[in-house]
């Protein structure tokens, strides 16, 4: 068994103020074990919807997702133990400290605090949170630091599939580089498979083994960064996008 | 479930309790605000009782109403706002993604609500009682605790059913929960006997566990009646608890599936 993730013809619709939104219009792809797979697309193209479907937070209207051969919807509880996620927003109890937040995050996965305590401080140190800030409310942390705590939260439960939903969006360039290299290191160390969504071309190229380009809820191109550029005789992924979609990436955002 | 799984659920439930106490600690200024409000309300009701004449008994009648209502409100609100609170904090998806079973999540929340509510009520009573020179001489302690325990179970079930509303309606759910709570306050005879209400309202009152809790509490505290003589209050309350708790869980799980189909768990991002 070589596949970590199989997505078959997944469709998801929403109703928003009476209007039907087709967030995913039949998406299929496969991620191999140990791969860092990039989902590259403008705002509103359906990236987060796909991540939520894989995280058991949304149910599809059509299609199937398998994670390490387990159907996400039938084996929800098995899948939940195999995945974790980092999203754009830090999603913490902002008044609580890093330790308090992570203690809760480990606890709900069934890890007793006595056992996870050391694990938590090691992980926080590894992502570069100074020891004297461990007990500060997270609201006093910079976005970059919050995102690093979010990364530790995700890896603390030792997931085999890591879902990274625009983990660097909104970070300053320095924090962005730090988070990117952290992702690379920790992934290697934990031997995890990664699905990374981004609308940062450079990031996709830097981190991902393979990339698919998603637009209007459909995958329009897939391949390694090199073979995408080759296929569209393009210099950069921006050009690949322009060729594949016919619109410039910066102009392709779908949310008003 | 094997022993390891049960242990995992136990730690998960404990984590929910601890996280809630962490929040109480970090939001301590708000705790003081709400507690001051509860004290003022209870003291007011004590004076209403005093002004009616009748001494210790009427004062206690009103204070039992105020303290019990504050306790039951805590249970109901903590449960009913589980979803709304985490949605506001932005953590809801992480809690719902975790392998913790929903029953563990909700029972953990109940556990917190009961301990927190009891501590708060105890503190409230210690502060308010001296002001009125309250005499608890005739209270039947064990029967009173029994009333509290059974009332807690059926009210947390109530709260679970309330919690589903914010889940299926992110916009209006919380408002409806508060309207429902106000309605329970009105029909349950918190500050008066239910038979002063029009017949149809009195009939409604028998569907509220709070009605039985208050009537039972007044009997055990004011008259010192024992468990056997308040059986007619305990039994319906226990029955409602046995009904509401599983029903609350069932409805909550249904609401969870509904909101995952519709994309209501969380809207943005
Ligand atoms: N829970 C939801 N309810 C209603 N509409 C949604 C919901 N989630 C996403 N959408 C809509 O679906 C489309 C895809 O959104 P999303 O998956 O968040 O895109 P991306 O992550 O690529 O920016 C957008 O038009 C968005 O407004
Ligand atoms: Mg997104």
XYZ file of C-alpha atoms and ligand atoms in Angstrom:
553
model
C 0.000 0.000 0.000
C 1.639 3.101 -1.296
C -1.068 5.720 -1.019
C -1.557 7.895 2.018
C -4.585 9.708 0.636
C -7.047 8.943 -2.130
C -9.653 11.479 -3.083
C -12.341 10.321 -5.520
C -14.638 12.729 -7.288
C -15.430 14.800 -4.210
C -18.126 17.443 -4.480
C -19.248 19.899 -1.859
C -21.936 22.553 -2.098
C -22.926 25.270 0.317
C -25.939 27.509 0.508
C -25.169 31.068 1.421
C -28.015 33.587 1.642
C -30.044 31.434 -0.710
C -27.275 31.177 -3.290
C -25.737 27.821 -4.138
C -21.963 27.797 -3.913
C -20.176 24.943 -5.647
C -17.042 24.846 -3.511
C -15.741 21.546 -4.955
C -16.960 20.295 -8.300
C -15.496 16.805 -8.471
C -11.954 16.668 -7.173
C -9.765 13.559 -7.437
C -6.107 13.037 -6.588
C -3.737 10.788 -4.677
C -0.971 11.521 -2.211
C 1.845 9.037 -1.777
C 3.227 8.034 1.574
C 5.870 10.471 2.830
C 5.087 13.028 0.192
C 4.601 16.761 0.711
C 1.715 17.466 -1.610
C 0.788 21.030 -2.437
C -2.646 22.330 -3.262
C -2.117 25.668 -4.927
C -5.029 27.957 -5.634
C -6.365 31.473 -5.222
C -8.663 32.519 -2.369
C -12.026 30.819 -2.558
C -10.908 28.021 -4.872
C -11.928 25.312 -2.381
C -8.693 24.474 -0.566
C -9.968 24.790 2.981
C -13.170 22.981 2.118
C -11.119 20.016 0.975
C -9.009 20.113 4.152
C -12.166 20.211 6.299
C -13.602 17.230 4.456
C -10.423 15.315 5.275
C -10.551 16.442 8.911
C -14.095 15.057 9.420
C -15.419 18.601 9.913
C -17.537 18.554 6.779
C -19.371 15.763 4.990
C -19.149 15.575 1.192
C -22.208 15.721 -1.059
C -20.608 13.221 -3.382
C -17.422 11.173 -3.650
C -15.079 9.491 -1.216
C -11.878 10.181 0.668
C -9.589 7.459 1.964
C -6.783 8.103 4.415
C -4.391 5.179 4.766
C -7.140 2.961 3.353
C -9.754 4.140 5.839
C -12.845 5.875 4.585
C -12.981 9.259 6.323
C -16.715 9.096 6.900
C -17.123 5.448 7.799
C -14.008 5.167 9.962
C -14.170 8.657 11.364
C -12.676 7.678 14.707
C -9.704 5.833 13.229
C -9.000 8.687 10.831
C -9.167 11.270 13.618
C -6.253 9.577 15.370
C -4.146 9.673 12.202
C -4.486 13.330 11.305
C -3.876 16.763 12.673
C -4.018 20.182 11.188
C -2.612 23.693 11.174
C -4.907 26.364 9.778
C -4.570 30.004 8.751
C -6.019 31.266 12.005
C -4.128 30.103 15.062
C -7.389 28.838 16.676
C -6.373 28.882 20.324
C -7.957 29.972 23.564
C -6.215 33.314 23.373
C -6.424 34.040 27.106
C -4.791 30.721 27.937
C -1.063 30.104 27.815
C 0.774 27.896 25.358
C 1.085 25.213 28.026
C -2.607 25.378 28.940
C -3.660 25.201 25.309
C -1.370 22.311 24.482
C -2.299 20.439 27.646
C -5.908 20.577 26.469
C -4.961 19.660 22.911
C -3.054 16.573 24.107
C -5.703 15.699 26.674
C -8.517 15.397 24.181
C -6.397 12.901 22.261
C -6.258 10.831 25.432
C -2.766 11.757 26.608
C -2.481 12.326 30.370
C -0.841 15.613 31.331
C 1.724 13.909 33.532
C 3.049 12.125 30.463
C 2.713 14.928 27.927
C 4.190 17.662 30.110
C 7.790 17.102 29.096
C 6.814 16.372 25.541
C 5.017 19.735 25.387
C 7.957 21.764 26.676
C 10.359 19.977 24.336
C 8.128 20.657 21.388
C 7.722 24.323 22.310
C 11.447 24.695 22.663
C 11.978 23.002 19.331
C 9.776 25.556 17.567
C 11.657 28.349 19.302
C 9.290 29.577 22.009
C 11.417 30.927 24.882
C 10.847 29.121 28.175
C 9.882 32.309 29.990
C 6.918 32.795 27.643
C 5.396 29.331 28.157
C 2.876 30.636 30.676
C 1.934 33.895 28.934
C -1.519 34.193 27.395
C -1.275 33.498 23.668
C -2.967 36.819 22.917
C 0.372 38.430 23.795
C 2.219 36.381 21.160
C 2.961 37.621 17.659
C 1.141 35.889 14.797
C 4.351 34.109 13.890
C 4.795 32.754 17.401
C 1.158 31.684 17.591
C 1.601 29.815 14.352
C 4.644 28.028 15.776
C 2.583 26.947 18.774
C -0.061 25.727 16.325
C 2.590 23.632 14.604
C 3.642 22.099 17.905
C 0.023 21.329 18.714
C -0.391 19.512 15.436
C 2.758 17.420 15.788
C 2.253 16.589 19.478
C -0.305 13.930 18.624
C 2.131 12.287 16.183
C -0.149 12.347 13.138
C 0.753 10.288 10.085
C -1.071 12.749 7.871
C -0.559 16.439 8.490
C -2.966 18.926 6.958
C -1.412 22.367 6.625
C -3.945 24.931 5.475
C -2.049 28.079 4.485
C 0.181 27.895 7.544
C 2.241 30.907 6.496
C -0.428 33.250 5.158
C -0.239 36.607 6.890
C 3.172 36.046 8.458
C 6.016 38.476 7.942
C 8.815 37.231 5.666
C 11.103 36.180 8.508
C 8.413 34.239 10.388
C 7.337 32.740 7.092
C 10.810 31.376 6.371
C 11.087 30.030 9.915
C 7.752 28.272 9.727
C 8.608 26.811 6.330
C 11.901 25.351 7.447
C 10.252 24.099 10.619
C 7.642 22.275 8.584
C 10.356 20.704 6.494
C 12.394 19.571 9.502
C 9.568 18.260 11.621
C 7.980 16.427 8.723
C 11.213 14.606 8.033
C 11.698 13.824 11.682
C 8.167 12.486 12.134
C 8.026 10.656 8.848
C 4.626 12.185 8.135
C 2.746 12.695 4.889
C 1.712 16.290 4.293
C -1.010 18.069 2.419
C -0.131 21.752 2.221
C -2.441 24.382 0.799
C -1.070 27.742 -0.162
C -1.482 30.599 -2.531
C 2.215 31.316 -2.327
C 3.926 29.997 -5.441
C 7.387 30.256 -4.000
C 6.346 28.272 -0.950
C 4.770 25.576 -3.078
C 7.914 25.265 -5.135
C 10.190 25.273 -2.110
C 8.338 22.711 0.005
C 6.292 20.447 -2.197
C 7.225 17.248 -3.992
C 4.128 17.470 -6.130
C 1.597 20.198 -6.709
C -1.892 20.442 -8.021
C -3.475 23.689 -9.075
C -7.063 24.161 -7.975
C -9.374 26.752 -9.445
C -13.156 27.148 -9.055
C -13.327 23.871 -7.145
C -11.599 21.864 -9.852
C -8.067 20.605 -10.221
C -6.684 21.978 -13.462
C -3.101 20.714 -13.416
C -0.952 18.312 -11.420
C 2.712 17.395 -11.330
C 6.092 18.140 -9.811
C 6.995 21.836 -10.005
C 9.554 20.990 -12.711
C 7.273 18.991 -14.897
C 4.472 21.553 -14.602
C 6.820 24.235 -15.847
C 8.005 21.971 -18.606
C 4.493 21.020 -19.675
C 3.397 24.641 -20.010
C 6.819 25.805 -21.204
C 6.771 28.303 -18.367
C 9.560 29.913 -16.369
C 7.675 30.132 -13.100
C 4.603 28.641 -11.428
C 2.880 32.001 -11.975
C 3.221 31.418 -15.690
C 2.004 27.844 -15.315
C -1.069 29.199 -13.593
C -1.670 31.807 -16.286
C -1.350 29.168 -18.992
C -3.566 26.628 -17.234
C -6.349 29.021 -16.206
C -6.050 31.911 -18.564
C -6.140 34.392 -15.675
C -3.309 35.892 -13.712
C -2.996 34.321 -10.273
C -3.379 37.625 -8.413
C -6.607 38.314 -10.269
C -8.126 34.919 -9.743
C -9.446 35.377 -6.181
C -13.032 34.252 -6.017
C -14.208 35.791 -2.767
C -15.342 39.349 -3.130
C -13.909 -0.524 24.252
C -10.890 -1.960 26.014
C -9.231 -0.635 29.138
C -6.796 1.566 27.207
C -9.610 3.243 25.293
C -11.561 3.910 28.467
C -8.493 5.461 30.045
C -8.023 7.685 27.006
C -11.610 8.900 27.276
C -11.097 9.527 30.969
C -8.066 11.733 30.280
C -9.974 13.500 27.526
C -12.885 14.270 29.861
C -10.470 15.475 32.515
C -8.796 17.739 29.952
C -12.166 19.352 29.250
C -12.733 19.985 32.965
C -9.251 21.428 33.470
C -9.439 23.618 30.381
C -12.707 25.100 31.653
C -11.154 25.881 35.027
C -8.156 27.410 33.225
C -10.587 29.692 31.436
C -12.296 30.649 34.697
C -8.887 31.535 36.107
C -7.834 33.599 33.086
C -11.171 35.399 32.814
C -11.266 36.077 36.566
C -12.349 39.672 36.121
C -15.498 38.524 34.376
C -16.029 35.922 37.080
C -16.084 38.730 39.638
C -18.534 40.736 37.541
C -20.959 37.828 37.206
C -20.593 36.818 40.806
C -21.277 40.368 41.984
C -24.416 40.303 39.893
C -25.526 37.008 41.427
C -24.887 38.286 44.948
C -26.876 41.468 44.294
C -29.734 39.472 42.864
C -29.797 37.030 45.768
C -29.621 39.783 48.365
C -32.444 41.621 46.611
C -34.609 38.537 46.733
C -33.734 38.101 50.406
C -35.013 41.613 51.115
C -38.144 41.017 49.084
C -38.721 38.044 51.374
C -38.031 40.116 54.466
C -40.405 42.872 53.382
C -43.203 40.341 53.009
C -42.957 39.551 56.705
C -42.864 36.000 57.946
C -39.236 36.207 59.082
C -36.640 33.522 58.510
C -39.006 31.307 56.560
C -39.997 33.763 53.832
C -36.466 35.094 53.565
C -35.191 31.558 53.104
C -37.971 30.812 50.635
C -36.728 33.603 48.396
C -33.049 32.874 48.909
C -33.527 29.224 48.036
C -35.144 30.432 44.824
C -32.268 32.760 43.997
C -29.434 30.361 44.833
C -31.045 27.359 43.164
C -31.788 29.395 40.082
C -28.226 30.655 39.916
C -26.961 27.084 40.238
C -29.283 25.656 37.602
C -28.512 28.583 35.301
C -24.800 27.840 35.541
C -25.384 24.202 34.594
C -27.642 25.127 31.741
C -25.481 27.946 30.393
C -22.178 26.098 30.566
C -23.658 23.208 28.620
C -25.725 25.251 26.226
C -22.828 27.533 25.383
C -20.226 24.810 24.792
C -20.486 25.247 21.062
C -21.093 28.993 20.987
C -18.128 29.662 23.271
C -15.661 27.578 21.302
C -16.894 29.017 18.062
C -16.211 32.464 19.440
C -12.753 31.455 20.675
C -12.072 29.826 17.306
C -11.139 26.434 18.758
C -14.274 24.526 17.828
C -12.818 22.734 14.828
C -9.876 21.469 16.844
C -12.131 20.116 19.556
C -14.434 18.427 17.059
C -11.520 17.009 15.057
C -10.119 15.223 18.074
C -10.897 11.544 18.645
C -12.560 12.299 21.994
C -16.069 10.868 21.947
C -18.903 13.358 22.050
C -20.279 11.810 25.227
C -16.894 12.344 26.892
C -16.803 15.929 25.694
C -20.285 16.642 27.022
C -19.919 14.720 30.277
C -16.616 16.509 30.890
C -18.443 19.779 30.405
C -21.194 18.603 32.805
C -18.566 17.627 35.358
C -17.028 21.061 35.214
C -20.420 22.777 35.374
C -21.437 20.837 38.469
C -18.208 21.408 40.398
C -18.017 25.050 39.359
C -21.719 25.636 40.065
C -21.507 24.001 43.504
C -18.462 26.051 44.513
C -20.142 29.207 43.371
C -23.399 28.443 45.172
C -21.616 27.515 48.367
C -19.658 30.769 48.275
C -22.817 32.702 47.511
C -24.580 31.217 50.488
C -21.702 31.926 52.851
C -21.715 35.574 51.794
C -25.463 36.120 51.819
C -26.579 34.096 54.844
C -25.019 36.306 57.583
C -26.717 39.368 56.108
C -30.100 37.919 56.991
C -29.034 35.940 60.021
C -30.349 32.860 58.282
C -31.061 29.867 60.419
C -30.682 26.492 58.691
C -31.536 24.637 61.861
C -34.377 22.665 60.315
C -32.568 21.619 57.115
C -32.344 17.933 56.258
C -28.826 17.862 54.834
C -28.776 14.478 53.119
C -32.136 14.998 51.442
C -31.042 18.445 50.260
C -27.893 17.012 48.680
C -29.994 14.329 47.027
C -32.212 16.998 45.474
C -29.158 18.845 44.189
C -27.643 15.708 42.679
C -30.772 14.631 40.838
C -31.578 18.163 39.695
C -28.040 18.440 38.306
C -28.491 15.414 36.101
C -31.722 16.517 34.554
C -30.542 20.076 34.067
C -27.360 19.088 32.297
C -29.534 17.016 29.942
C -31.581 20.132 29.357
C -28.401 22.068 28.656
C -27.230 19.501 26.108
C -30.449 19.888 24.209
C -29.948 23.639 24.350
C -26.371 23.263 23.089
C -27.617 21.906 19.810
C -29.251 25.205 18.885
C -26.040 27.194 18.306
C -24.781 24.155 16.396
C -27.608 24.156 13.868
C -28.079 27.905 13.756
C -24.869 29.900 14.177
C -26.776 33.188 13.960
C -29.816 32.710 16.146
C -29.001 29.695 18.299
C -27.631 31.520 21.326
C -30.514 33.981 21.434
C -33.041 31.165 21.406
C -31.167 29.450 24.253
C -31.554 32.569 26.385
C -35.235 32.944 25.582
C -35.743 29.319 26.565
C -33.899 29.900 29.830
C -36.037 32.946 30.645
C -39.127 30.885 29.956
C -37.991 28.169 32.380
C -37.390 30.846 35.022
C -40.915 32.101 34.549
C -42.774 28.791 34.752
C -40.735 26.909 37.356
C -41.883 28.699 40.489
C -38.465 30.032 41.385
C -39.896 32.824 43.569
C -43.507 31.750 43.943
C -45.599 28.659 44.113
C -46.606 27.451 40.655
C -50.279 27.380 41.615
C -50.491 31.168 41.529
C -50.102 31.012 37.745
C -52.963 30.550 35.287
C -53.864 26.895 34.827
C -52.142 26.501 31.444
C -48.876 27.896 32.769
C -49.095 25.687 35.808
C -49.504 22.688 33.504
C -46.380 23.724 31.607
C -44.473 23.988 34.877
C -44.726 20.234 35.388
C -42.518 19.698 32.351
C -39.679 21.647 33.907
C -37.319 19.768 36.241
C -36.645 23.068 38.008
C -40.208 23.079 39.345
C -39.620 19.802 41.192
C -36.144 20.825 42.291
C -37.428 24.005 43.920
C -40.427 22.423 45.584
C -38.260 19.602 46.917
C -35.558 21.957 48.095
C -38.024 24.080 50.032
C -39.371 21.017 51.763
C -35.966 19.695 52.792
C -34.568 23.064 53.860
C -37.620 24.730 55.404
C -39.470 21.717 56.812
C -36.577 19.325 57.201
C -38.443 16.666 55.236
C -36.540 13.517 54.322
C -36.011 11.661 51.081
C -39.129 9.524 51.403
C -41.513 12.384 51.838
C -40.227 14.173 48.740
C -40.271 11.083 46.553
C -43.098 12.597 44.504
C -40.638 15.347 43.484
C -37.491 13.244 43.158
C -39.052 10.560 40.984
C -40.265 12.812 38.130
C -36.995 14.706 38.275
C -34.949 11.508 38.049
C -37.153 10.308 35.223
C -36.592 13.532 33.331
C -32.858 13.224 33.920
C -32.840 9.687 32.573
C -34.744 10.938 29.567
C -33.024 14.266 28.932
C -29.424 13.135 29.287
C -29.494 10.463 26.557
C -31.906 12.545 24.510
C -29.622 15.566 24.813
C -26.666 13.491 23.661
C -28.650 12.018 20.800
C -29.920 15.388 19.611
C -26.465 16.883 19.942
C -24.948 14.189 17.749
C -27.677 14.681 15.214
C -27.003 18.429 15.269
C -23.298 17.786 14.782
C -23.927 15.721 11.656
C -26.376 18.309 10.375
C -23.873 21.116 10.819
C -21.088 19.117 9.167
C -23.299 18.596 6.146
C -24.284 22.250 5.942
C -20.928 23.759 6.828
C -22.253 25.439 9.985
C -19.547 24.344 12.403
C -17.477 27.315 11.468
C -18.036 29.724 8.654
C -14.927 31.630 7.769
C -11.316 30.765 6.976
N -18.953 26.761 5.685
C -19.207 27.414 4.556
N -20.438 27.908 4.314
C -20.697 28.563 3.149
N -19.797 28.757 2.181
C -18.562 28.300 2.357
C -18.194 27.602 3.557
N -16.888 27.253 3.455
C -16.465 27.709 2.269
N -17.456 28.337 1.600
C -17.358 28.932 0.245
O -16.807 27.944 -0.613
C -15.840 28.509 -1.484
C -14.483 27.859 -1.250
O -13.980 28.276 0.003
P -12.642 27.745 0.660
O -12.620 26.281 0.564
O -12.551 28.359 2.007
O -11.543 28.376 -0.313
P -9.980 28.605 -0.067
O -9.567 27.923 1.171
O -9.342 28.038 -1.285
O -9.778 30.079 0.020
C -15.859 30.004 -1.203
O -16.738 30.616 -2.140
C -16.418 30.101 0.187
O -17.097 31.315 0.380
Mg -8.665 28.693 2.894
